[in-house]
Amino acid sequence: MKEVPKKERPEIRNIHVTDLMNYIMTPGAWVSILHRVSGAAIFLMLPFLLYLFQHSVQSEMSFDYFKGILAHPLAKLVLLGLIWAYMHHFCAGFRHLFMDMHIGIEKDSSRNSAVSVLVVSLILTALAGLKLFGVF
């Protein structure tokens, strides 16, 4: 009886931290990672935002005080980061809902929807940022 030669199989291994710079991620991977990051940012900042809201509606004087704090450019940048987190999480959430319904799960349509989520969330953030910084 003749022995069948074993076929060489590729080695599959986990990505090490040092390999991250050489690994090319797809737009879907970026959207997924940023969806988690934006969700964590929203979750962690929510108690602080609720605290600010609670104190801002107590009186007109406290509202003016917090309005003055939010006039500072650094506070506006933090707020712009939270706006981006919300916009990205919202857009990526719709993408994930559609994919859960098996819509757009093919390779090309998945890539297109990931790129559109990135672009749309950045455009919405830019529009909100222009309004926040008083351009219009």
Tab-separated table of N, CA and C in Angstrom:
chain	number	residue	atom	x	y	z
A	1	MET	N	0.837	-1.165	0.000
A	1	MET	CA	0.000	0.000	0.000
A	1	MET	C	0.897	1.249	0.000
A	2	LYS	N	0.559	2.184	-0.873
A	2	LYS	CA	1.349	3.384	-1.042
A	2	LYS	C	0.845	4.467	-0.082
A	3	GLU	N	1.780	5.151	0.555
A	3	GLU	CA	1.400	6.209	1.494
A	3	GLU	C	1.179	7.519	0.742
A	4	VAL	N	0.109	8.214	1.093
A	4	VAL	CA	-0.209	9.495	0.456
A	4	VAL	C	0.618	10.590	1.133
A	5	PRO	N	1.332	11.397	0.338
A	5	PRO	CA	2.125	12.469	0.963
A	5	PRO	C	1.207	13.504	1.611
A	6	LYS	N	1.621	14.000	2.765
A	6	LYS	CA	0.826	14.997	3.485
A	6	LYS	C	0.964	16.360	2.810
A	7	LYS	N	-0.147	17.036	2.716
A	7	LYS	CA	-0.184	18.351	2.096
A	7	LYS	C	0.264	19.383	3.128
A	8	GLU	N	1.133	20.278	2.696
A	8	GLU	CA	1.579	21.341	3.591
A	8	GLU	C	0.430	22.317	3.822
A	9	ARG	N	0.143	22.551	5.058
A	9	ARG	CA	-0.920	23.486	5.400
A	9	ARG	C	-0.310	24.771	5.922
A	10	PRO	N	-0.968	25.898	5.678
A	10	PRO	CA	-0.425	27.158	6.180
A	10	PRO	C	-0.549	27.225	7.699
A	11	GLU	N	0.413	27.872	8.283
A	11	GLU	CA	0.382	28.040	9.737
A	11	GLU	C	-0.544	29.200	10.074
A	12	ILE	N	-1.521	28.931	10.907
A	12	ILE	CA	-2.452	29.969	11.334
A	12	ILE	C	-2.113	30.317	12.771
A	13	ARG	N	-1.824	31.593	12.982
A	13	ARG	CA	-1.447	32.017	14.323
A	13	ARG	C	-2.147	33.326	14.660
A	14	ASN	N	-2.178	33.629	15.915
A	14	ASN	CA	-2.766	34.888	16.357
A	14	ASN	C	-1.822	36.036	16.028
A	15	ILE	N	-2.404	37.197	15.898
A	15	ILE	CA	-1.598	38.376	15.606
A	15	ILE	C	-0.985	38.865	16.914
A	16	HIS	N	0.308	39.072	16.902
A	16	HIS	CA	1.007	39.590	18.074
A	16	HIS	C	0.984	41.116	18.013
A	17	VAL	N	1.180	41.758	19.143
A	17	VAL	CA	1.139	43.214	19.210
A	17	VAL	C	2.164	43.832	18.263
A	18	THR	N	3.313	43.201	18.118
A	18	THR	CA	4.339	43.744	17.234
A	18	THR	C	3.964	43.621	15.763
A	19	ASP	N	3.008	42.761	15.434
A	19	ASP	CA	2.572	42.584	14.051
A	19	ASP	C	1.473	43.558	13.636
A	20	LEU	N	0.954	44.337	14.574
A	20	LEU	CA	-0.177	45.200	14.263
A	20	LEU	C	0.152	46.265	13.225
A	21	MET	N	1.381	46.756	13.216
A	21	MET	CA	1.744	47.791	12.257
A	21	MET	C	1.841	47.221	10.836
A	22	ASN	N	2.065	45.928	10.696
A	22	ASN	CA	2.172	45.300	9.384
A	22	ASN	C	0.843	44.745	8.886
A	23	TYR	N	-0.157	44.713	9.747
A	23	TYR	CA	-1.451	44.125	9.404
A	23	TYR	C	-2.327	45.191	8.754
A	24	ILE	N	-2.871	44.893	7.605
A	24	ILE	CA	-3.731	45.835	6.901
A	24	ILE	C	-5.183	45.476	7.198
A	25	MET	N	-5.865	46.392	7.875
A	25	MET	CA	-7.259	46.130	8.235
A	25	MET	C	-8.188	46.653	7.143
A	26	THR	N	-9.277	45.947	6.953
A	26	THR	CA	-10.288	46.345	5.979
A	26	THR	C	-11.143	47.468	6.572
A	27	PRO	N	-11.881	48.187	5.726
A	27	PRO	CA	-12.773	49.222	6.264
A	27	PRO	C	-13.802	48.657	7.249
A	28	GLY	N	-14.253	47.430	7.015
A	28	GLY	CA	-15.195	46.808	7.957
A	28	GLY	C	-14.585	46.609	9.331
A	29	ALA	N	-13.290	46.257	9.360
A	29	ALA	CA	-12.610	46.099	10.648
A	29	ALA	C	-12.496	47.436	11.362
A	30	TRP	N	-12.167	48.492	10.609
A	30	TRP	CA	-12.087	49.824	11.217
A	30	TRP	C	-13.434	50.260	11.779
A	31	VAL	N	-14.494	50.029	11.016
A	31	VAL	CA	-15.834	50.418	11.490
A	31	VAL	C	-16.193	49.643	12.745
A	32	SER	N	-15.884	48.359	12.772
A	32	SER	CA	-16.207	47.543	13.933
A	32	SER	C	-15.440	47.999	15.173
A	33	ILE	N	-14.157	48.252	15.010
A	33	ILE	CA	-13.350	48.702	16.148
A	33	ILE	C	-13.807	50.068	16.626
A	34	LEU	N	-14.028	50.990	15.686
A	34	LEU	CA	-14.469	52.331	16.068
A	34	LEU	C	-15.882	52.319	16.652
A	35	HIS	N	-16.704	51.357	16.244
A	35	HIS	CA	-18.038	51.220	16.838
A	35	HIS	C	-17.917	50.883	18.325
A	36	ARG	N	-16.990	50.007	18.642
A	36	ARG	CA	-16.773	49.654	20.054
A	36	ARG	C	-16.166	50.813	20.831
A	37	VAL	N	-15.209	51.506	20.222
A	37	VAL	CA	-14.569	52.647	20.890
A	37	VAL	C	-15.582	53.761	21.126
A	38	SER	N	-16.402	54.058	20.118
A	38	SER	CA	-17.398	55.122	20.281
A	38	SER	C	-18.451	54.735	21.319
A	39	GLY	N	-18.837	53.466	21.337
A	39	GLY	CA	-19.792	53.020	22.359
A	39	GLY	C	-19.225	53.143	23.759
A	40	ALA	N	-17.953	52.807	23.914
A	40	ALA	CA	-17.313	52.935	25.228
A	40	ALA	C	-17.205	54.400	25.632
A	41	ALA	N	-16.873	55.266	24.680
A	41	ALA	CA	-16.767	56.695	24.998
A	41	ALA	C	-18.111	57.271	25.419
A	42	ILE	N	-19.152	56.901	24.703
A	42	ILE	CA	-20.490	57.379	25.063
A	42	ILE	C	-20.889	56.855	26.434
A	43	PHE	N	-20.630	55.576	26.671
A	43	PHE	CA	-20.993	54.959	27.949
A	43	PHE	C	-20.240	55.613	29.112
A	44	LEU	N	-18.955	55.868	28.932
A	44	LEU	CA	-18.158	56.435	30.018
A	44	LEU	C	-18.459	57.911	30.265
A	45	MET	N	-18.848	58.648	29.232
A	45	MET	CA	-19.122	60.069	29.395
A	45	MET	C	-20.574	60.363	29.766
A	46	LEU	N	-21.442	59.376	29.656
A	46	LEU	CA	-22.855	59.607	29.937
A	46	LEU	C	-23.119	60.093	31.364
A	47	PRO	N	-22.520	59.518	32.410
A	47	PRO	CA	-22.778	60.055	33.755
A	47	PRO	C	-22.343	61.512	33.908
A	48	PHE	N	-21.216	61.868	33.299
A	48	PHE	CA	-20.739	63.248	33.371
A	48	PHE	C	-21.684	64.189	32.628
A	49	LEU	N	-22.160	63.781	31.469
A	49	LEU	CA	-23.090	64.617	30.717
A	49	LEU	C	-24.423	64.772	31.442
A	50	LEU	N	-24.886	63.703	32.060
A	50	LEU	CA	-26.130	63.800	32.839
A	50	LEU	C	-25.954	64.701	34.055
A	51	TYR	N	-24.778	64.653	34.676
A	51	TYR	CA	-24.475	65.545	35.798
A	51	TYR	C	-24.499	67.006	35.340
A	52	LEU	N	-23.865	67.281	34.203
A	52	LEU	CA	-23.870	68.649	33.677
A	52	LEU	C	-25.282	69.097	33.329
A	53	PHE	N	-26.054	68.202	32.732
A	53	PHE	CA	-27.429	68.547	32.379
A	53	PHE	C	-28.267	68.831	33.619
A	54	GLN	N	-28.096	67.994	34.649
A	54	GLN	CA	-28.868	68.178	35.881
A	54	GLN	C	-28.589	69.540	36.498
A	55	HIS	N	-27.330	69.930	36.553
A	55	HIS	CA	-26.989	71.206	37.165
A	55	HIS	C	-27.301	72.388	36.253
A	56	SER	N	-27.308	72.173	34.952
A	56	SER	CA	-27.587	73.293	34.051
A	56	SER	C	-29.066	73.669	34.046
A	57	VAL	N	-29.957	72.747	34.387
A	57	VAL	CA	-31.391	73.062	34.383
A	57	VAL	C	-31.905	73.477	35.755
A	58	GLN	N	-31.029	73.555	36.746
A	58	GLN	CA	-31.483	73.944	38.084
A	58	GLN	C	-31.834	75.422	38.166
A	59	SER	N	-31.025	76.254	37.547
A	59	SER	CA	-31.302	77.682	37.583
A	59	SER	C	-30.687	78.345	36.359
A	60	GLU	N	-31.091	79.584	36.146
A	60	GLU	CA	-30.549	80.327	35.010
A	60	GLU	C	-29.071	80.650	35.215
A	61	MET	N	-28.703	80.865	36.467
A	61	MET	CA	-27.304	81.181	36.770
A	61	MET	C	-26.393	79.969	36.508
A	62	SER	N	-26.828	78.774	36.884
A	62	SER	CA	-26.017	77.584	36.627
A	62	SER	C	-25.949	77.282	35.127
A	63	PHE	N	-27.028	77.584	34.400
A	63	PHE	CA	-27.007	77.399	32.953
A	63	PHE	C	-25.970	78.322	32.306
A	64	ASP	N	-25.944	79.583	32.738
A	64	ASP	CA	-24.960	80.522	32.208
A	64	ASP	C	-23.541	80.110	32.567
A	65	TYR	N	-23.370	79.529	33.754
A	65	TYR	CA	-22.044	79.057	34.178
A	65	TYR	C	-21.551	77.940	33.248
A	66	PHE	N	-22.386	76.958	32.981
A	66	PHE	CA	-21.986	75.860	32.098
A	66	PHE	C	-21.891	76.304	30.646
A	67	LYS	N	-22.678	77.295	30.264
A	67	LYS	CA	-22.573	77.863	28.922
A	67	LYS	C	-21.206	78.526	28.749
A	68	GLY	N	-20.723	79.166	29.807
A	68	GLY	CA	-19.392	79.775	29.771
A	68	GLY	C	-18.289	78.731	29.687
A	69	ILE	N	-18.472	77.614	30.377
A	69	ILE	CA	-17.477	76.537	30.317
A	69	ILE	C	-17.415	75.960	28.908
A	70	LEU	N	-18.576	75.753	28.297
A	70	LEU	CA	-18.611	75.172	26.948
A	70	LEU	C	-18.193	76.154	25.867
A	71	ALA	N	-17.962	77.419	26.220
A	71	ALA	CA	-17.459	78.386	25.243
A	71	ALA	C	-15.955	78.230	25.048
A	72	HIS	N	-15.286	77.540	25.953
A	72	HIS	CA	-13.843	77.339	25.853
A	72	HIS	C	-13.541	76.379	24.693
A	73	PRO	N	-12.505	76.669	23.888
A	73	PRO	CA	-12.203	75.807	22.727
A	73	PRO	C	-11.866	74.360	23.093
A	74	LEU	N	-11.217	74.142	24.231
A	74	LEU	CA	-10.897	72.770	24.629
A	74	LEU	C	-12.165	71.983	24.962
A	75	ALA	N	-13.108	72.630	25.611
A	75	ALA	CA	-14.382	71.976	25.908
A	75	ALA	C	-15.141	71.676	24.620
A	76	LYS	N	-15.019	72.571	23.642
A	76	LYS	CA	-15.674	72.318	22.352
A	76	LYS	C	-15.036	71.137	21.630
A	77	LEU	N	-13.723	70.987	21.753
A	77	LEU	CA	-13.067	69.834	21.135
A	77	LEU	C	-13.518	68.517	21.769
A	78	VAL	N	-13.658	68.524	23.097
A	78	VAL	CA	-14.149	67.330	23.789
A	78	VAL	C	-15.578	67.036	23.336
A	79	LEU	N	-16.381	68.082	23.249
A	79	LEU	CA	-17.760	67.914	22.790
A	79	LEU	C	-17.802	67.433	21.344
A	80	LEU	N	-16.886	67.914	20.515
A	80	LEU	CA	-16.819	67.447	19.135
A	80	LEU	C	-16.446	65.968	19.074
A	81	GLY	N	-15.562	65.529	19.955
A	81	GLY	CA	-15.232	64.107	20.033
A	81	GLY	C	-16.438	63.269	20.417
A	82	LEU	N	-17.239	63.770	21.346
A	82	LEU	CA	-18.458	63.050	21.726
A	82	LEU	C	-19.491	63.060	20.607
A	83	ILE	N	-19.542	64.154	19.863
A	83	ILE	CA	-20.452	64.208	18.720
A	83	ILE	C	-20.033	63.170	17.686
A	84	TRP	N	-18.703	63.083	17.424
A	84	TRP	CA	-18.236	62.058	16.485
A	84	TRP	C	-18.597	60.658	16.994
A	85	ALA	N	-18.391	60.423	18.294
A	85	ALA	CA	-18.693	59.100	18.852
A	85	ALA	C	-20.157	58.756	18.637
A	86	TYR	N	-21.030	59.725	18.873
A	86	TYR	CA	-22.460	59.465	18.680
A	86	TYR	C	-22.779	59.225	17.209
A	87	MET	N	-22.268	60.079	16.338
A	87	MET	CA	-22.570	59.953	14.902
A	87	MET	C	-22.053	58.623	14.345
A	88	HIS	N	-20.832	58.265	14.711
A	88	HIS	CA	-20.273	57.016	14.204
A	88	HIS	C	-21.032	55.818	14.764
A	89	HIS	N	-21.327	55.850	16.055
A	89	HIS	CA	-22.040	54.732	16.675
A	89	HIS	C	-23.436	54.577	16.062
A	90	PHE	N	-24.073	55.687	15.785
A	90	PHE	CA	-25.406	55.668	15.177
A	90	PHE	C	-25.353	55.064	13.776
A	91	CYS	N	-24.434	55.563	12.941
A	91	CYS	CA	-24.333	55.070	11.555
A	91	CYS	C	-23.888	53.607	11.514
A	92	ALA	N	-22.904	53.257	12.324
A	92	ALA	CA	-22.426	51.872	12.342
A	92	ALA	C	-23.486	50.936	12.920
A	93	GLY	N	-24.297	51.444	13.829
A	93	GLY	CA	-25.380	50.628	14.372
A	93	GLY	C	-26.392	50.251	13.304
A	94	PHE	N	-26.719	51.213	12.425
A	94	PHE	CA	-27.613	50.891	11.321
A	94	PHE	C	-26.973	49.872	10.387
A	95	ARG	N	-25.680	50.012	10.141
A	95	ARG	CA	-24.992	49.039	9.277
A	95	ARG	C	-25.081	47.643	9.884
A	96	HIS	N	-24.849	47.548	11.185
A	96	HIS	CA	-24.906	46.241	11.841
A	96	HIS	C	-26.328	45.678	11.844
A	97	LEU	N	-27.328	46.546	11.989
A	97	LEU	CA	-28.711	46.070	11.936
A	97	LEU	C	-29.044	45.486	10.568
A	98	PHE	N	-28.619	46.177	9.513
A	98	PHE	CA	-28.858	45.648	8.170
A	98	PHE	C	-28.116	44.338	7.947
A	99	MET	N	-26.901	44.243	8.441
A	99	MET	CA	-26.150	43.008	8.274
A	99	MET	C	-26.764	41.879	9.082
A	100	ASP	N	-27.380	42.194	10.217
A	100	ASP	CA	-28.087	41.164	10.985
A	100	ASP	C	-29.306	40.632	10.227
A	101	MET	N	-29.861	41.468	9.344
A	101	MET	CA	-30.981	41.026	8.511
A	101	MET	C	-30.492	40.432	7.197
A	102	HIS	N	-29.195	40.167	7.108
A	102	HIS	CA	-28.555	39.567	5.926
A	102	HIS	C	-28.668	40.462	4.699
A	103	ILE	N	-28.634	41.761	4.921
A	103	ILE	CA	-28.620	42.726	3.822
A	103	ILE	C	-27.207	43.309	3.759
A	104	GLY	N	-26.588	43.198	2.625
A	104	GLY	CA	-25.261	43.770	2.435
A	104	GLY	C	-24.147	42.981	3.076
A	105	ILE	N	-24.260	41.676	3.105
A	105	ILE	CA	-23.210	40.869	3.725
A	105	ILE	C	-22.204	40.332	2.712
A	106	GLU	N	-22.437	40.616	1.427
A	106	GLU	CA	-21.463	40.214	0.421
A	106	GLU	C	-20.218	41.080	0.583
A	107	LYS	N	-19.129	40.600	0.054
A	107	LYS	CA	-17.850	41.268	0.265
A	107	LYS	C	-17.843	42.708	-0.252
A	108	ASP	N	-18.297	42.927	-1.468
A	108	ASP	CA	-18.264	44.273	-2.049
A	108	ASP	C	-19.228	45.222	-1.357
A	109	SER	N	-20.447	44.757	-1.121
A	109	SER	CA	-21.421	45.634	-0.472
A	109	SER	C	-21.052	45.899	0.978
A	110	SER	N	-20.424	44.944	1.627
A	110	SER	CA	-19.966	45.154	3.001
A	110	SER	C	-18.863	46.212	3.046
A	111	ARG	N	-17.934	46.128	2.108
A	111	ARG	CA	-16.870	47.138	2.028
A	111	ARG	C	-17.451	48.519	1.732
A	112	ASN	N	-18.398	48.582	0.796
A	112	ASN	CA	-19.017	49.867	0.452
A	112	ASN	C	-19.786	50.458	1.629
A	113	SER	N	-20.499	49.628	2.369
A	113	SER	CA	-21.247	50.150	3.509
A	113	SER	C	-20.310	50.607	4.620
A	114	ALA	N	-19.174	49.932	4.784
A	114	ALA	CA	-18.205	50.352	5.805
A	114	ALA	C	-17.600	51.701	5.449
A	115	VAL	N	-17.239	51.857	4.189
A	115	VAL	CA	-16.675	53.135	3.754
A	115	VAL	C	-17.723	54.239	3.868
A	116	SER	N	-18.962	53.934	3.519
A	116	SER	CA	-20.012	54.952	3.619
A	116	SER	C	-20.282	55.334	5.071
A	117	VAL	N	-20.185	54.379	5.996
A	117	VAL	CA	-20.355	54.707	7.418
A	117	VAL	C	-19.252	55.660	7.865
A	118	LEU	N	-18.022	55.383	7.461
A	118	LEU	CA	-16.917	56.264	7.837
A	118	LEU	C	-17.105	57.662	7.256
A	119	VAL	N	-17.478	57.740	5.990
A	119	VAL	CA	-17.626	59.033	5.330
A	119	VAL	C	-18.814	59.808	5.893
A	120	VAL	N	-19.962	59.154	6.015
A	120	VAL	CA	-21.165	59.839	6.495
A	120	VAL	C	-20.984	60.325	7.934
A	121	SER	N	-20.389	59.509	8.785
A	121	SER	CA	-20.200	59.943	10.173
A	121	SER	C	-19.235	61.123	10.260
A	122	LEU	N	-18.208	61.136	9.415
A	122	LEU	CA	-17.289	62.271	9.418
A	122	LEU	C	-17.939	63.530	8.850
A	123	ILE	N	-18.771	63.388	7.826
A	123	ILE	CA	-19.475	64.547	7.271
A	123	ILE	C	-20.450	65.125	8.296
A	124	LEU	N	-21.216	64.259	8.955
A	124	LEU	CA	-22.153	64.736	9.978
A	124	LEU	C	-21.422	65.393	11.142
A	125	THR	N	-20.280	64.830	11.518
A	125	THR	CA	-19.482	65.423	12.590
A	125	THR	C	-18.932	66.771	12.162
A	126	ALA	N	-18.480	66.872	10.913
A	126	ALA	CA	-17.961	68.150	10.422
A	126	ALA	C	-19.059	69.211	10.404
A	127	LEU	N	-20.262	68.847	9.987
A	127	LEU	CA	-21.374	69.805	9.994
A	127	LEU	C	-21.713	70.254	11.404
A	128	ALA	N	-21.762	69.299	12.327
A	128	ALA	CA	-22.044	69.654	13.722
A	128	ALA	C	-20.898	70.494	14.300
A	129	GLY	N	-19.652	70.188	13.902
A	129	GLY	CA	-18.506	70.963	14.374
A	129	GLY	C	-18.536	72.384	13.851
A	130	LEU	N	-18.926	72.553	12.589
A	130	LEU	CA	-19.051	73.905	12.052
A	130	LEU	C	-20.092	74.694	12.811
A	131	LYS	N	-21.205	74.070	13.145
A	131	LYS	CA	-22.241	74.735	13.937
A	131	LYS	C	-21.738	75.012	15.357
A	132	LEU	N	-21.012	74.062	15.917
A	132	LEU	CA	-20.505	74.207	17.287
A	132	LEU	C	-19.506	75.364	17.398
A	133	PHE	N	-18.652	75.513	16.397
A	133	PHE	CA	-17.647	76.566	16.434
A	133	PHE	C	-18.144	77.881	15.830
A	134	GLY	N	-19.422	77.952	15.491
A	134	GLY	CA	-20.051	79.203	15.103
A	134	GLY	C	-19.811	79.646	13.676
A	135	VAL	N	-19.535	78.712	12.778
A	135	VAL	CA	-19.332	79.091	11.382
A	135	VAL	C	-20.662	79.482	10.744
A	136	PHE	N	-21.723	78.778	11.090
A	136	PHE	CA	-23.058	79.165	10.614
A	136	PHE	C	-24.059	78.999	11.702
